Short mmCIF file of C-alpha atoms in Angstrom, two decimals:
data_model
loop_
_atom_site.label_atom_id
_atom_site.label_comp_id
_atom_site.label_asym_id
_atom_site.label_seq_id
_atom_site.Cartn_x
_atom_site.Cartn_y
_atom_site.Cartn_z
CA MET A 28 17.65 30.03 -14.33
CA LEU A 29 15.84 27.58 -16.59
CA SER A 30 16.88 27.26 -20.21
CA TRP A 31 14.35 27.80 -22.97
CA PRO A 32 14.10 24.06 -23.87
CA SER A 33 13.56 23.07 -20.25
CA MET A 34 10.84 25.74 -19.83
CA LEU A 35 9.11 24.41 -22.95
CA ALA A 36 9.33 20.83 -21.66
CA ASP A 37 7.91 21.91 -18.30
CA MET A 38 5.07 23.83 -19.97
CA HIS A 39 4.35 20.89 -22.28
CA GLY A 40 4.13 18.54 -19.28
CA ARG A 41 1.77 20.87 -17.43
CA LEU A 42 -0.48 21.32 -20.48
CA ARG A 43 -0.60 17.59 -21.04
CA ALA A 44 -1.60 16.97 -17.41
CA LEU A 45 -4.26 19.70 -17.65
CA ALA A 46 -5.63 18.16 -20.85
CA MET A 47 -5.80 14.73 -19.23
CA LEU A 48 -7.67 16.14 -16.23
CA ALA A 49 -10.09 17.97 -18.52
CA CYS A 50 -10.76 14.79 -20.51
CA MET A 51 -11.29 12.80 -17.34
CA GLY A 52 -13.82 15.39 -16.16
CA TRP A 53 -15.58 15.47 -19.51
CA LEU A 54 -15.75 11.69 -19.73
CA GLY A 55 -16.34 11.21 -16.01
CA GLY A 56 -20.05 10.55 -16.39
CA ALA A 57 -19.58 8.20 -19.35
CA VAL A 58 -16.76 6.04 -18.00
CA GLN A 59 -17.51 3.20 -15.63
CA ALA A 60 -15.09 0.77 -14.09
CA ALA A 61 -15.41 -2.82 -15.24
CA ASP A 62 -16.31 -5.45 -12.67
CA TYR A 63 -13.22 -7.20 -11.34
CA SER A 64 -13.26 -10.43 -9.42
CA GLY A 65 -9.62 -11.46 -9.76
CA PRO A 66 -6.96 -11.66 -7.06
CA LEU A 67 -5.91 -8.52 -5.17
CA PHE A 68 -2.47 -7.40 -4.02
CA ASP A 69 -2.33 -5.20 -0.90
CA ALA A 70 0.75 -3.10 -1.48
CA HIS A 71 0.88 -1.49 1.96
CA LEU A 72 -0.35 -3.38 5.00
CA HIS A 73 0.59 -2.24 8.52
CA TYR A 74 0.33 -4.87 11.25
CA ASN A 75 1.64 -2.74 14.13
CA GLU A 76 1.49 -3.79 17.75
CA GLU A 77 -1.70 -1.73 18.29
CA ALA A 78 -3.49 -3.74 15.60
CA GLN A 79 -2.43 -7.21 16.71
CA ALA A 80 -4.60 -7.55 19.84
CA PRO A 81 -7.92 -6.45 18.28
CA HIS A 82 -7.12 -8.22 14.97
CA LEU A 83 -5.57 -11.60 15.62
CA LEU A 84 -3.77 -13.32 12.77
CA ALA A 85 -6.71 -15.65 12.05
CA ASP A 86 -9.03 -12.62 11.76
CA VAL A 87 -6.65 -10.75 9.46
CA LEU A 88 -6.23 -13.78 7.18
CA SER A 89 -9.98 -14.42 7.14
CA ARG A 90 -10.59 -10.84 5.99
CA MET A 91 -8.00 -11.24 3.25
CA GLN A 92 -9.59 -14.46 2.03
CA ARG A 93 -13.10 -12.96 2.01
CA ASN A 94 -11.89 -10.02 -0.05
CA GLY A 95 -9.73 -11.94 -2.52
CA VAL A 96 -6.36 -10.64 -1.27
CA LYS A 97 -3.72 -13.12 -2.42
CA ALA A 98 -0.51 -11.21 -1.66
CA ILE A 99 0.61 -8.35 0.57
CA ILE A 100 3.60 -6.18 1.34
CA ALA A 101 3.57 -6.19 5.14
CA ASN A 102 5.35 -3.97 7.60
CA SER A 103 4.90 -3.44 11.30
CA ARG A 104 6.25 -1.62 14.30
CA PRO A 105 8.03 -3.52 15.76
CA ASN A 106 8.77 -6.05 13.03
CA ASP A 107 7.15 -8.87 15.03
CA GLY A 108 3.82 -8.43 13.25
CA THR A 109 5.49 -8.74 9.86
CA LYS A 110 7.40 -11.80 11.01
CA ALA A 111 4.19 -13.41 12.32
CA LEU A 112 2.39 -12.84 9.02
CA ALA A 113 5.32 -14.07 6.92
CA SER A 114 6.18 -17.18 8.94
CA SER A 115 2.78 -18.49 9.98
CA PRO A 116 1.53 -21.78 8.49
CA GLN A 117 -1.95 -20.19 8.70
CA THR A 118 -0.85 -17.60 6.14
CA ARG A 119 0.17 -20.29 3.66
CA GLN A 120 -3.03 -22.25 4.34
CA ALA A 121 -5.04 -19.10 3.62
CA GLY A 122 -3.31 -18.82 0.23
CA VAL A 123 -1.72 -15.47 1.05
CA THR A 124 1.83 -14.60 0.00
CA VAL A 125 3.64 -12.13 2.25
CA VAL A 126 6.47 -9.89 1.09
CA PRO A 127 8.04 -8.65 4.35
CA PHE A 128 9.11 -5.02 4.46
CA VAL A 129 11.31 -4.43 7.49
CA ARG A 130 10.85 -1.09 9.26
CA LEU A 131 13.54 0.84 11.09
CA TYR A 132 11.18 1.86 13.90
CA ARG A 133 10.86 -0.42 16.93
CA ASN A 134 8.35 1.88 18.63
CA ARG A 135 6.87 5.39 18.31
CA ALA A 136 9.82 6.93 20.18
CA ASP A 137 12.10 5.87 17.28
CA TYR A 138 10.27 8.31 14.98
CA ASP A 139 12.15 11.15 16.65
CA ASN A 140 15.60 9.65 16.03
#
């Protein structure tokens, strides 16, 4: 059973979230995002084995350059795609920094383990 102070804190949090959503809806037509042309960070890039054949490393890096992506957190299944992105001289030449994120899954069958 929740105590009175915790129920008040929970209600306060819900009311605050509701008020923020209402303000966002009310201001929605008046607020416009500013143009941004700075560097981008891709915080979740999958380079799984299915993606590697249709999107070779040179293609992937070219897309990143065209779109201003300067850094990524990369993961893949298996980890070979991540290793290729992180260790390639092409990646450094493209001006992209890779933060490797090692996955536990070697293949789709590992999802069931």
